[in-house]
Coordinates of C-alpha atoms and ligand atoms in Angstrom, one line a residue:
Chain A
M1 CA 120.9 64.7 110.5
K2 CA 122.0 62.6 107.6
I3 CA 125.2 63.1 105.6
F4 CA 125.4 62.1 102.0
V5 CA 128.9 61.4 100.7
C6 CA 129.2 61.4 96.9
L7 CA 131.8 58.8 95.9
A8 CA 133.6 58.4 92.6
N9 CA 135.1 55.1 91.6
V10 CA 138.6 55.8 90.1
P11 CA 141.7 53.9 89.1
D12 CA 144.2 53.5 92.0
T13 CA 146.5 56.5 92.1
T14 CA 149.6 54.3 91.3
T15 CA 148.0 52.9 88.1
K16 CA 150.2 53.0 85.1
I17 CA 147.9 54.8 82.6
K18 CA 147.6 53.2 79.2
F19 CA 145.6 54.3 76.2
T20 CA 144.4 52.0 73.5
D21 CA 142.9 53.5 70.4
Q22 CA 143.3 56.8 72.2
K23 CA 140.9 55.7 74.9
F24 CA 141.7 54.8 78.5
D25 CA 142.6 51.1 78.7
E26 CA 140.9 49.6 81.9
T27 CA 142.6 46.2 81.7
G28 CA 144.3 45.3 84.9
V29 CA 143.2 48.5 86.6
Q30 CA 142.5 48.4 90.4
W31 CA 139.6 50.6 91.3
V32 CA 139.5 52.6 94.5
I33 CA 137.4 55.3 96.2
N34 CA 138.5 58.7 94.9
P35 CA 141.1 59.9 97.5
W36 CA 139.2 63.1 98.5
D37 CA 135.9 61.3 98.7
E38 CA 137.6 58.8 101.0
L39 CA 138.6 61.6 103.3
A40 CA 135.1 63.0 103.2
L41 CA 133.7 59.7 104.2
T42 CA 136.2 59.4 107.0
R43 CA 135.1 62.8 108.3
A44 CA 131.4 61.9 108.0
M45 CA 132.1 58.8 110.1
E46 CA 133.9 60.8 112.8
L47 CA 130.9 63.2 113.0
K48 CA 128.5 60.3 113.2
E49 CA 130.5 58.7 116.1
D50 CA 130.8 62.0 117.9
T51 CA 127.8 61.9 120.4
E52 CA 127.6 65.7 120.5
S53 CA 127.1 66.1 116.8
P54 CA 123.6 65.7 115.3
V55 CA 124.8 63.4 112.6
K56 CA 123.0 60.0 112.8
E57 CA 123.3 58.4 109.4
V58 CA 125.8 58.3 106.6
T59 CA 124.8 57.4 103.1
V60 CA 127.1 57.1 100.1
V61 CA 125.9 57.9 96.6
T62 CA 127.7 56.8 93.4
V63 CA 127.0 57.2 89.7
G64 CA 128.3 54.1 88.2
T65 CA 127.7 50.7 86.6
L66 CA 127.8 47.4 88.3
G67 CA 131.6 47.4 88.2
S68 CA 131.6 50.2 90.8
E69 CA 130.0 48.0 93.5
P70 CA 133.3 46.7 95.1
T71 CA 134.2 50.3 95.7
I72 CA 130.8 51.0 97.2
R73 CA 131.1 48.0 99.4
K74 CA 134.4 49.3 100.6
A75 CA 132.7 52.5 101.7
L76 CA 130.1 50.4 103.5
A77 CA 132.9 48.5 105.2
I78 CA 134.5 51.8 106.3
G79 CA 131.2 52.4 108.1
A80 CA 128.6 54.1 105.8
D81 CA 125.1 52.9 106.9
N82 CA 123.8 52.4 103.4
A83 CA 124.5 53.2 99.7
V84 CA 122.9 54.2 96.6
R85 CA 124.2 53.4 93.1
I86 CA 122.7 55.4 90.3
D87 CA 123.0 53.0 87.5
A88 CA 124.7 54.9 84.7
E89 CA 128.2 55.2 83.1
P90 CA 129.6 58.5 84.3
E91 CA 130.0 60.6 81.2
D92 CA 131.1 64.1 82.2
S93 CA 131.0 66.2 85.4
Y94 CA 127.8 67.9 84.3
S95 CA 125.8 64.7 83.7
V96 CA 127.1 63.1 86.9
A97 CA 126.1 66.1 89.0
W98 CA 122.7 66.2 87.3
L99 CA 122.1 62.5 88.1
L100 CA 123.2 63.0 91.7
S101 CA 120.9 66.0 92.0
E102 CA 117.9 64.1 90.6
Y103 CA 118.3 61.6 93.4
L104 CA 119.2 64.1 96.2
K105 CA 116.6 66.7 95.5
N106 CA 113.9 64.4 96.8
Y107 CA 115.3 64.1 100.3
E108 CA 113.5 66.4 102.6
G109 CA 115.1 65.6 106.0
D110 CA 117.9 67.5 107.7
H111 CA 121.0 66.8 105.7
L112 CA 124.4 67.8 104.4
V113 CA 126.1 66.7 101.2
L114 CA 129.9 66.1 101.0
T115 CA 131.9 65.8 97.8
G116 CA 135.6 65.7 97.1
I117 CA 137.1 68.7 95.3
E118 CA 138.2 66.7 92.3
S119 CA 138.4 63.2 91.0
S120 CA 141.8 61.8 90.3
D121 CA 140.9 60.4 86.8
Y122 CA 139.5 63.3 84.7
N123 CA 140.4 66.1 87.2
G124 CA 137.2 68.0 86.5
F125 CA 137.0 69.9 89.8
A126 CA 133.4 70.3 89.1
V127 CA 130.8 67.8 90.4
G128 CA 130.4 69.3 93.9
G129 CA 129.8 72.9 92.6
M130 CA 127.6 71.7 89.8
L131 CA 125.5 69.6 92.2
S132 CA 124.9 72.5 94.5
E133 CA 123.7 74.7 91.6
F134 CA 121.4 72.0 90.4
L135 CA 120.0 71.6 93.9
N136 CA 119.9 75.4 94.3
V137 CA 121.6 75.3 97.7
P138 CA 124.7 77.1 99.0
S139 CA 128.2 75.5 98.7
V140 CA 131.5 76.0 100.4
S141 CA 134.6 74.8 98.5
G142 CA 138.1 74.0 99.5
V143 CA 136.9 72.8 102.9
S144 CA 139.6 71.5 105.2
A145 CA 137.6 71.3 108.5
L146 CA 134.0 70.7 109.2
D147 CA 132.0 70.6 112.4
I148 CA 128.2 70.7 112.9
E149 CA 126.3 72.4 115.7
G150 CA 122.5 72.1 115.6
D151 CA 121.4 73.3 112.2
H152 CA 124.6 75.0 111.1
A153 CA 128.1 74.0 110.2
K154 CA 131.4 75.6 111.1
V155 CA 133.8 75.2 108.2
S156 CA 137.3 76.1 107.4
R157 CA 137.9 76.9 103.7
E158 CA 141.1 77.7 101.9
I159 CA 141.3 81.0 100.1
D160 CA 144.2 82.1 98.0
G161 CA 146.5 83.3 100.6
G162 CA 144.9 82.1 103.8
L163 CA 142.2 80.3 105.6
E164 CA 138.6 81.4 106.4
Q165 CA 136.3 80.1 109.1
V166 CA 132.8 80.2 107.8
V167 CA 129.4 79.5 109.4
I168 CA 126.6 78.3 107.2
K169 CA 123.2 76.7 107.7
T170 CA 122.4 73.2 106.5
P171 CA 121.6 72.0 103.9
F172 CA 124.5 72.9 101.7
V173 CA 127.2 71.1 99.7
A174 CA 130.7 71.0 101.3
I175 CA 133.4 70.4 98.7
V176 CA 136.3 69.0 100.7
Q177 CA 140.0 68.7 100.3
K178 CA 143.1 67.5 102.2
G179 CA 143.0 68.2 105.9
I180 CA 139.3 67.4 106.4
A181 CA 140.4 64.1 108.0
K182 CA 143.9 63.2 108.9
E183 CA 144.2 59.7 107.3
P184 CA 141.6 57.9 105.3
R185 CA 140.0 55.0 107.2
I186 CA 140.8 51.5 106.3
P187 CA 138.0 48.9 106.6
A188 CA 138.4 46.5 109.5
M189 CA 137.5 42.8 109.1
R190 CA 134.2 43.3 111.1
G191 CA 133.3 46.2 108.8
I192 CA 133.9 44.1 105.7
M193 CA 131.6 41.3 107.1
M194 CA 128.9 43.8 108.0
A195 CA 129.2 45.6 104.6
R196 CA 127.8 42.6 102.8
K197 CA 124.5 42.9 104.6
K198 CA 124.1 46.7 104.4
P199 CA 121.5 48.0 102.0
L200 CA 122.7 49.1 98.5
E201 CA 119.9 50.6 96.6
V202 CA 120.2 50.7 92.8
V203 CA 118.4 53.6 91.0
S204 CA 117.7 53.7 87.3
P205 CA 118.2 57.2 86.1
G206 CA 116.2 59.3 83.6
S207 CA 117.8 60.3 80.3
F208 CA 120.6 62.9 80.4
D209 CA 122.9 64.7 78.2
N210 CA 126.6 65.3 78.5
I211 CA 127.8 68.7 77.3
T212 CA 131.5 68.0 77.0
E213 CA 133.4 65.1 75.6
M214 CA 137.0 63.8 76.0
L215 CA 138.6 62.7 72.7
D216 CA 142.0 61.4 71.6
F217 CA 143.7 60.6 74.9
E218 CA 147.5 60.6 74.7
L219 CA 150.5 60.0 77.0
P220 CA 152.7 62.9 78.1
K221 CA 155.8 63.4 76.0
A222 CA 159.0 61.9 77.4
K223 CA 161.3 64.3 79.3
P224 CA 164.9 64.7 78.3
Q225 CA 167.4 63.1 80.6
C226 CA 168.3 64.7 83.9
K227 CA 171.6 66.6 83.9
M228 CA 173.6 65.5 86.9
I229 CA 175.8 67.9 88.8
D230 CA 178.7 66.8 91.0
P231 CA 177.7 67.2 94.6
E232 CA 181.2 68.6 95.3
N233 CA 180.4 71.4 92.8
A234 CA 176.8 72.0 93.8
K235 CA 177.4 75.7 93.2
D236 CA 177.5 75.1 89.5
L237 CA 173.8 74.5 89.5
I238 CA 173.1 78.1 90.1
G239 CA 175.1 79.1 87.0
L240 CA 173.2 76.5 84.9
L241 CA 169.9 77.7 86.2
Q242 CA 170.8 81.2 85.3
N243 CA 172.5 80.8 82.0
E244 CA 171.2 77.5 80.5
A245 CA 167.7 77.0 81.9
K246 CA 167.3 80.8 82.3
V247 CA 165.0 80.5 85.3
L248 CA 166.9 82.7 87.7
Chain B
M1 CA 129.7 88.5 71.8
A2 CA 132.3 88.8 74.6
V3 CA 134.9 87.0 76.5
L4 CA 134.2 87.6 80.1
V5 CA 137.0 87.4 82.8
F6 CA 136.5 87.1 86.5
T7 CA 139.4 88.9 88.2
E8 CA 140.5 88.8 91.8
S9 CA 142.4 91.2 93.9
W10 CA 144.0 91.1 97.3
D11 CA 144.2 94.1 99.5
G12 CA 143.3 96.3 96.6
K13 CA 145.8 94.9 94.2
F14 CA 145.1 92.5 91.4
K15 CA 146.8 89.1 91.5
K16 CA 149.2 88.2 88.8
S17 CA 146.9 85.4 87.8
S18 CA 144.2 88.0 86.9
F19 CA 146.6 89.6 84.5
E20 CA 147.3 86.2 83.0
L21 CA 143.6 85.6 82.7
V22 CA 143.0 88.9 80.9
S23 CA 145.9 88.2 78.5
Y24 CA 144.4 84.8 77.8
A25 CA 140.9 86.1 77.3
K26 CA 142.2 88.8 75.0
A27 CA 143.9 86.2 72.9
M28 CA 140.7 84.3 72.6
A29 CA 138.6 87.4 71.9
D30 CA 141.0 88.3 69.1
S31 CA 140.6 84.9 67.5
I32 CA 136.8 85.1 67.5
G33 CA 136.5 88.8 66.9
S34 CA 134.9 89.8 70.2
K35 CA 135.5 92.1 73.2
T36 CA 137.3 91.3 76.4
I37 CA 135.3 92.3 79.5
A38 CA 136.6 92.0 83.0
I39 CA 134.6 91.8 86.2
S40 CA 136.0 92.9 89.6
I41 CA 134.1 92.3 92.8
A42 CA 136.1 94.2 95.4
S43 CA 137.1 97.7 96.3
V44 CA 139.9 98.6 93.9
S45 CA 141.2 102.0 92.9
Q46 CA 140.7 103.4 89.4
D47 CA 144.4 103.2 88.7
E48 CA 144.5 99.6 89.7
L49 CA 141.4 98.8 87.5
N50 CA 143.2 100.5 84.6
K51 CA 146.0 98.0 84.9
L52 CA 143.6 95.4 83.4
G53 CA 143.6 97.5 80.3
I54 CA 147.3 97.0 79.9
Y55 CA 146.6 93.3 79.2
G56 CA 143.7 94.0 76.9
A57 CA 140.4 94.5 78.8
D58 CA 138.1 96.7 76.7
K59 CA 135.7 97.1 79.5
I60 CA 135.8 96.7 83.3
I61 CA 132.7 96.1 85.4
S62 CA 133.5 97.0 88.9
L63 CA 131.3 96.1 91.9
S64 CA 132.9 97.8 94.8
D65 CA 130.0 97.6 97.3
E66 CA 131.5 96.2 100.6
A67 CA 128.3 94.3 101.2
F68 CA 129.4 91.8 98.6
K69 CA 132.9 91.3 100.0
T70 CA 132.3 87.8 101.4
L71 CA 132.6 85.1 98.8
D72 CA 129.2 83.4 98.8
N73 CA 129.4 80.9 95.9
Q74 CA 125.7 81.0 95.2
V75 CA 125.4 84.8 95.2
Y76 CA 128.6 85.3 93.2
T77 CA 127.3 82.8 90.7
K78 CA 124.1 84.8 90.2
L79 CA 126.0 88.1 89.9
I80 CA 128.4 86.7 87.3
A81 CA 125.7 84.9 85.4
E82 CA 123.6 88.0 85.2
L83 CA 126.5 90.0 83.7
A84 CA 127.4 87.1 81.3
D85 CA 123.8 87.3 80.0
R86 CA 123.7 91.0 79.9
E87 CA 127.0 91.2 78.0
N88 CA 126.0 88.3 75.8
A89 CA 129.2 86.5 76.8
N90 CA 130.0 83.3 74.9
I91 CA 133.2 82.5 76.8
L92 CA 133.8 83.0 80.5
V93 CA 137.3 82.5 82.1
L94 CA 138.3 82.2 85.8
A95 CA 141.5 81.3 87.5
H96 CA 142.0 77.7 88.4
N97 CA 142.4 78.7 92.1
N98 CA 140.2 78.3 95.1
T99 CA 137.7 80.9 94.0
G100 CA 137.6 79.7 90.4
K101 CA 137.1 76.1 91.4
A102 CA 134.2 77.2 93.7
L103 CA 132.4 79.3 91.1
A104 CA 133.1 77.8 87.6
P105 CA 131.1 74.6 88.1
R106 CA 128.1 76.5 89.5
L107 CA 128.3 78.9 86.6
S108 CA 128.5 76.0 84.2
V109 CA 125.1 74.8 85.4
R110 CA 123.5 78.2 85.7
L111 CA 124.5 79.2 82.2
K112 CA 124.4 75.7 80.7
A113 CA 127.9 76.2 79.5
G114 CA 130.4 73.3 79.2
L115 CA 133.3 73.6 81.6
V116 CA 137.0 72.9 80.9
S117 CA 139.0 72.9 84.2
A118 CA 142.7 73.7 84.5
A119 CA 143.4 74.7 80.9
V120 CA 147.0 75.4 80.2
E121 CA 146.8 76.7 76.7
L122 CA 144.5 78.4 74.2
P123 CA 141.7 76.3 72.6
S124 CA 143.2 74.4 69.7
S125 CA 140.0 75.2 67.7
Y126 CA 136.9 77.3 68.4
D127 CA 134.4 75.4 66.2
P128 CA 134.3 72.7 67.4
F129 CA 135.6 74.2 70.7
R130 CA 138.5 72.0 71.7
V131 CA 141.0 72.4 74.5
Y132 CA 144.0 70.2 75.2
K133 CA 144.4 69.4 78.9
K134 CA 145.8 67.1 81.4
V135 CA 144.0 64.1 82.8
F136 CA 144.9 61.4 85.3
S137 CA 146.8 64.0 87.3
G138 CA 149.3 64.6 84.5
K139 CA 149.7 61.0 83.5
G140 CA 147.8 61.7 80.3
F141 CA 146.4 64.4 78.0
V142 CA 143.1 64.7 76.2
H143 CA 141.2 67.0 73.9
Q144 CA 138.1 68.1 75.7
V145 CA 135.3 69.2 73.4
V146 CA 132.6 71.6 74.6
K147 CA 129.3 71.1 72.9
T148 CA 127.3 74.0 74.3
Q149 CA 127.1 77.4 72.8
K150 CA 128.6 79.0 75.9
K151 CA 131.8 77.8 77.4
I152 CA 133.6 78.2 80.7
L153 CA 137.3 77.7 81.3
T154 CA 139.5 77.8 84.3
L155 CA 143.1 78.6 83.6
S156 CA 146.0 77.1 85.6
S157 CA 148.3 79.8 87.0
N158 CA 151.7 80.4 85.4
S159 CA 150.6 78.7 82.2
F160 CA 150.0 81.7 80.0
E161 CA 152.4 84.5 79.4
L162 CA 151.4 88.1 80.1
I163 CA 150.8 90.0 76.9
E164 CA 150.5 93.8 76.9
S165 CA 148.1 95.3 74.5
N166 CA 147.6 98.7 76.3
T167 CA 143.9 99.3 75.8
T168 CA 142.2 102.1 77.5
P169 CA 139.3 100.4 79.2
E170 CA 135.8 101.7 79.8
I171 CA 135.0 101.4 83.4
E172 CA 131.5 100.7 84.7
E173 CA 130.6 101.1 88.3
Y174 CA 128.0 98.3 88.8
S175 CA 125.3 98.1 91.4
P176 CA 123.5 94.8 91.2
E177 CA 119.7 94.5 91.5
M178 CA 120.1 91.6 93.9
S179 CA 120.5 92.4 97.5
A180 CA 123.4 91.3 99.7
V181 CA 120.9 89.7 102.2
E182 CA 121.0 86.7 100.0
I183 CA 124.5 86.0 101.3
K184 CA 124.3 82.8 103.4
T185 CA 128.0 82.4 104.1
T186 CA 129.3 84.2 107.2
V187 CA 133.0 84.6 107.7
V188 CA 133.7 84.6 111.4
D189 CA 137.5 84.5 111.3
I190 CA 140.3 84.7 108.8
Q191 CA 143.9 83.8 109.0
K192 CA 145.8 85.6 106.2
Q193 CA 149.1 84.2 105.2
T194 CA 151.2 87.3 105.7
G195 CA 154.3 88.4 104.1
K196 CA 154.8 85.1 102.3
L197 CA 154.4 84.4 98.7
I198 CA 151.3 82.4 97.7
L199 CA 152.5 79.0 96.6
T200 CA 150.3 78.8 93.5
D201 CA 151.4 82.2 92.3
A202 CA 155.1 81.7 92.9
D203 CA 157.6 81.6 90.0
I204 CA 160.1 79.7 92.1
V205 CA 159.3 77.1 94.7
V206 CA 161.7 75.4 97.2
S207 CA 160.2 72.2 98.5
G208 CA 161.3 69.6 101.2
G209 CA 160.4 66.0 101.7
R210 CA 160.8 63.4 104.4
G211 CA 164.5 63.3 103.5
M212 CA 164.9 66.6 105.3
K213 CA 164.6 64.4 108.4
S214 CA 163.0 66.9 110.9
P215 CA 161.1 70.1 110.9
D216 CA 164.1 71.7 112.7
N217 CA 166.0 71.4 109.4
W218 CA 163.7 73.6 107.4
G219 CA 165.9 76.7 108.0
V220 CA 167.9 76.1 104.9
I221 CA 164.8 75.6 102.8
E222 CA 163.4 78.9 104.1
E223 CA 166.7 80.7 103.6
L224 CA 167.1 79.6 100.0
A225 CA 163.5 80.5 99.3
E226 CA 163.9 83.9 100.8
L227 CA 167.0 84.6 98.7
L228 CA 165.3 83.5 95.5
G229 CA 162.0 85.2 96.2
A230 CA 160.5 81.8 96.2
A231 CA 157.6 80.1 98.0
T232 CA 158.1 77.0 100.2
A233 CA 156.3 73.7 99.7
C234 CA 156.5 70.1 100.9
S235 CA 155.5 66.5 100.2
R236 CA 152.4 65.0 101.8
P237 CA 154.0 63.0 104.6
V238 CA 155.7 66.2 105.8
S239 CA 152.4 68.0 106.2
D240 CA 150.7 64.9 107.5
E241 CA 153.4 64.8 110.3
G242 CA 152.7 68.4 111.0
W243 CA 156.2 69.5 110.2
R244 CA 154.8 72.0 107.8
P245 CA 151.3 73.5 107.2
H246 CA 148.8 71.7 104.9
S247 CA 148.8 74.7 102.7
E248 CA 152.3 73.8 101.6
H249 CA 151.5 70.2 100.5
T250 CA 151.9 69.7 96.8
G251 CA 150.9 66.8 94.7
Q252 CA 147.8 64.9 93.6
T253 CA 145.9 65.5 96.8
G254 CA 147.5 68.8 97.6
K255 CA 148.3 71.8 95.5
I256 CA 149.0 71.6 91.8
I257 CA 151.6 74.1 90.8
A258 CA 153.5 75.1 87.7
P259 CA 156.4 77.4 88.7
N260 CA 159.3 78.2 86.4
L261 CA 161.6 76.5 88.9
Y262 CA 160.8 73.7 91.4
I263 CA 163.6 72.6 93.7
A264 CA 162.9 69.3 95.4
A265 CA 165.1 68.4 98.4
G266 CA 164.7 65.0 100.0
I267 CA 161.6 64.1 98.0
S268 CA 161.5 60.7 96.4
G269 CA 159.3 61.7 93.5
A270 CA 156.3 59.4 94.1
I271 CA 153.8 59.5 91.2
Q272 CA 151.3 61.3 93.5
H273 CA 153.8 64.0 94.3
L274 CA 154.8 64.5 90.6
A275 CA 151.2 64.9 89.7
G276 CA 151.3 68.2 91.4
V277 CA 154.6 69.5 90.2
S278 CA 155.3 68.0 86.8
S279 CA 154.2 71.1 84.9
S280 CA 157.0 73.1 86.4
K281 CA 159.3 74.4 83.6
C282 CA 162.4 73.3 85.4
I283 CA 162.8 70.8 88.2
V284 CA 165.9 70.4 90.3
A285 CA 166.2 67.3 92.5
I286 CA 168.5 66.8 95.5
N287 CA 168.5 63.3 96.8
T288 CA 170.9 60.9 98.4
D289 CA 169.5 58.0 96.4
K290 CA 170.7 57.9 92.8
D291 CA 167.7 55.7 91.9
A292 CA 165.1 58.0 93.4
P293 CA 162.3 58.3 90.8
I294 CA 162.4 62.1 91.1
F295 CA 165.5 62.1 88.8
E296 CA 163.4 60.7 86.0
D297 CA 161.3 63.9 85.9
A298 CA 164.0 66.3 86.9
D299 CA 166.0 68.6 84.6
Y300 CA 168.9 68.9 87.0
G301 CA 170.0 66.5 89.7
I302 CA 172.4 66.4 92.6
I303 CA 173.0 63.1 94.3
G304 CA 173.8 64.2 97.8
D305 CA 172.7 65.1 101.3
A306 CA 170.3 68.0 101.2
A307 CA 171.6 69.3 104.6
K308 CA 175.0 69.8 102.9
V309 CA 173.9 70.8 99.4
L310 CA 171.3 73.4 100.3
P311 CA 173.8 75.6 102.3
E312 CA 176.2 75.5 99.3
L313 CA 173.4 76.6 97.0
I314 CA 172.6 79.4 99.5
N315 CA 176.2 80.6 99.3
A316 CA 176.2 80.4 95.5
V317 CA 173.0 82.5 95.3
K318 CA 174.5 85.0 97.6
E319 CA 177.6 85.2 95.4
M320 CA 175.4 85.5 92.3
K321 CA 173.6 88.4 93.9
A322 CA 176.7 90.1 95.1
Ligands
LIG401 C1 146.0 58.4 97.3 C2 147.3 59.0 97.6 C3 147.5 60.3 97.4 C4 148.8 60.9 97.6 N1 149.0 62.2 97.4 C5 150.2 62.8 97.6 C6 150.4 64.1 97.3 O1 149.5 64.9 96.9 N2 151.6 64.6 97.5 C7 152.7 63.9 97.9 O2 153.8 64.4 98.1 N3 152.5 62.6 98.2 C8 151.3 62.0 98.1 N4 151.1 60.7 98.4 C9 152.2 60.0 99.1 C10 153.2 59.5 98.1 O3 152.9 58.2 97.6 C11 154.6 59.4 98.8 O4 154.5 58.6 99.9 C12 155.2 60.7 99.3 O5 155.2 61.7 98.2 C13 156.6 60.6 99.7 O6 157.1 61.7 100.3 P1 158.6 62.0 100.4 O7 159.2 62.0 99.0 O8 158.8 63.3 101.2 O9 159.1 60.8 101.3 P2 159.9 59.5 100.9 O10 159.2 58.8 99.8 O11 160.2 58.8 102.2 O12 161.2 60.0 100.3 C14 162.2 60.7 101.0 C15 163.4 60.8 100.1 O13 164.4 61.6 100.7 C16 165.7 61.0 100.3 N5 166.6 61.3 101.4 C17 166.8 60.8 102.6 N6 167.7 61.4 103.3 C18 168.1 62.4 102.5 C19 169.1 63.5 102.7 N7 169.8 63.6 103.8 N8 169.3 64.3 101.6 C20 168.6 64.2 100.5 N9 167.7 63.3 100.3 C21 167.4 62.4 101.3 C22 165.4 59.5 100.2 O14 166.4 59.0 99.3 C23 164.0 59.5 99.6 O15 164.1 59.5 98.1 C24 149.8 60.1 98.1 C25 149.6 58.7 98.3 C26 148.4 58.2 98.1 C27 148.2 56.7 98.3

């Protein structure tokens, strides 16, 4: 079985966000694998290394221009066997999901697709679900544990107010979140060397349409100063919350 | 034309987020002169269904067949899309919770309807359809424009006030044409979080970070939460260490919440943590370090040892209640 991990290339989560002409200013930005996708890749690697699991190959797929290749190489250094870059500027979740599906729909072997639940840049919470609908396969979202036995997967998914264990046949799209792997893997020196030689296929996409657009970016409004309460009179806080902030 | 709302219930009772959704949908429906129609896929009593009318549902489509109890994203998508077509819905709203995140993107493709995730307010205009929302995990805002004729939104919980309009809804008992055998998702086990408030629904949240030092010190967090009717939360390292369950982890990679009051004890206020809590209406920080970044985002701060401050707050709340 092969696992496809969909990767987004996003600004490092500590990036100080700047907007120039109401557009995201990319100068000086460090790019990383979207945190949830990094966890998905880590879990995919664990499954591949587990001799009892049927997973034999891990492929990462990214929609991005040439600038996303360092991030893809990092995924190869973490351990993915090969990578695919769909050569397009990611426009909105819908077009990204469509581009991924155009590539993935041709794969006929036994497989599973992993995506992260959201991307840390535009917070769309959408690509995984959209992809599954384009591919017309089932999806499980909010996945925090994944195991594979034969042709089916055992999955834990978060529901509002609990956790469900779900069994589902492959292929399907697992949309993963925190918990799927403990810590994201960091590439080792050997992995970095090997990554240079691993195959990175570049695919030219067909034409596509975005159906939403992001306009007029702005920074959040500054917050008023924090009101300090003397630790000796910590009790005063409760009165303030009650009478001033009116939240109790 | 209609604004369609996907509601959810738990043990036969609607969630507060569903009432928020109906209020939100009704406000949109009023602006564009259309009806508000709610869908419920669960076994819910007539009385409970009528509660959706309080917040403005003109019509309720209820699918109570137990065969459709299991959330299968593909099947639910088909069901909802079918109803959206039948009712000629031009706007569809779901909660920005686990179910909404699972279904909204699929529906977006099936209905070819542009999706706005995690909306916190009404559209700023309907033509063009523009919604103001957060990006970069709260470090920026943007106007998202939807260019398709149909639109889908997910609404963040606690971001829209309940508004009563007291409609008497028409209730339709719906039996779908599709069969439940299409369900491919089998639930083999379920661990319900019992007795405790659901974090994303809570009005008040008491949260602890690494500054709480050990899982053995969580008694004061739990006691204060209990007294305030609050849910408990934590920072990521705390759940990574296994001090608290993953379901309590808030922040960029955890839950994103917007309670009225967020009390952060022993949390430094890393940018990734704030990404999950900065929409709280009021933030209280308790930290020994006066330079901790959490104070930049907090409304009230106490520089002190959480192990000493929290018991004092517990006493003060007890006095307030007495
Ligand atoms: C990609 C990525 C994603 C991340 N996502 C998240 C996320 O979703 N959520 C999240 O929380 N973090 C996230 N992090 C981690 C984040 O960067 C911080 O490391 C984390 O939030 C710190 O947790 P903390 O505040 O509990 O611990 P610390 O940063 O160690 O802070 C502990 C605080 O407690 C104070 N303290 C110590 N003793 C006491 C005492 N006795 N009384 C009161 N205060 C005391 C200290 O002064 C300090 O400010 C992420 C990191 C990365 C790289």
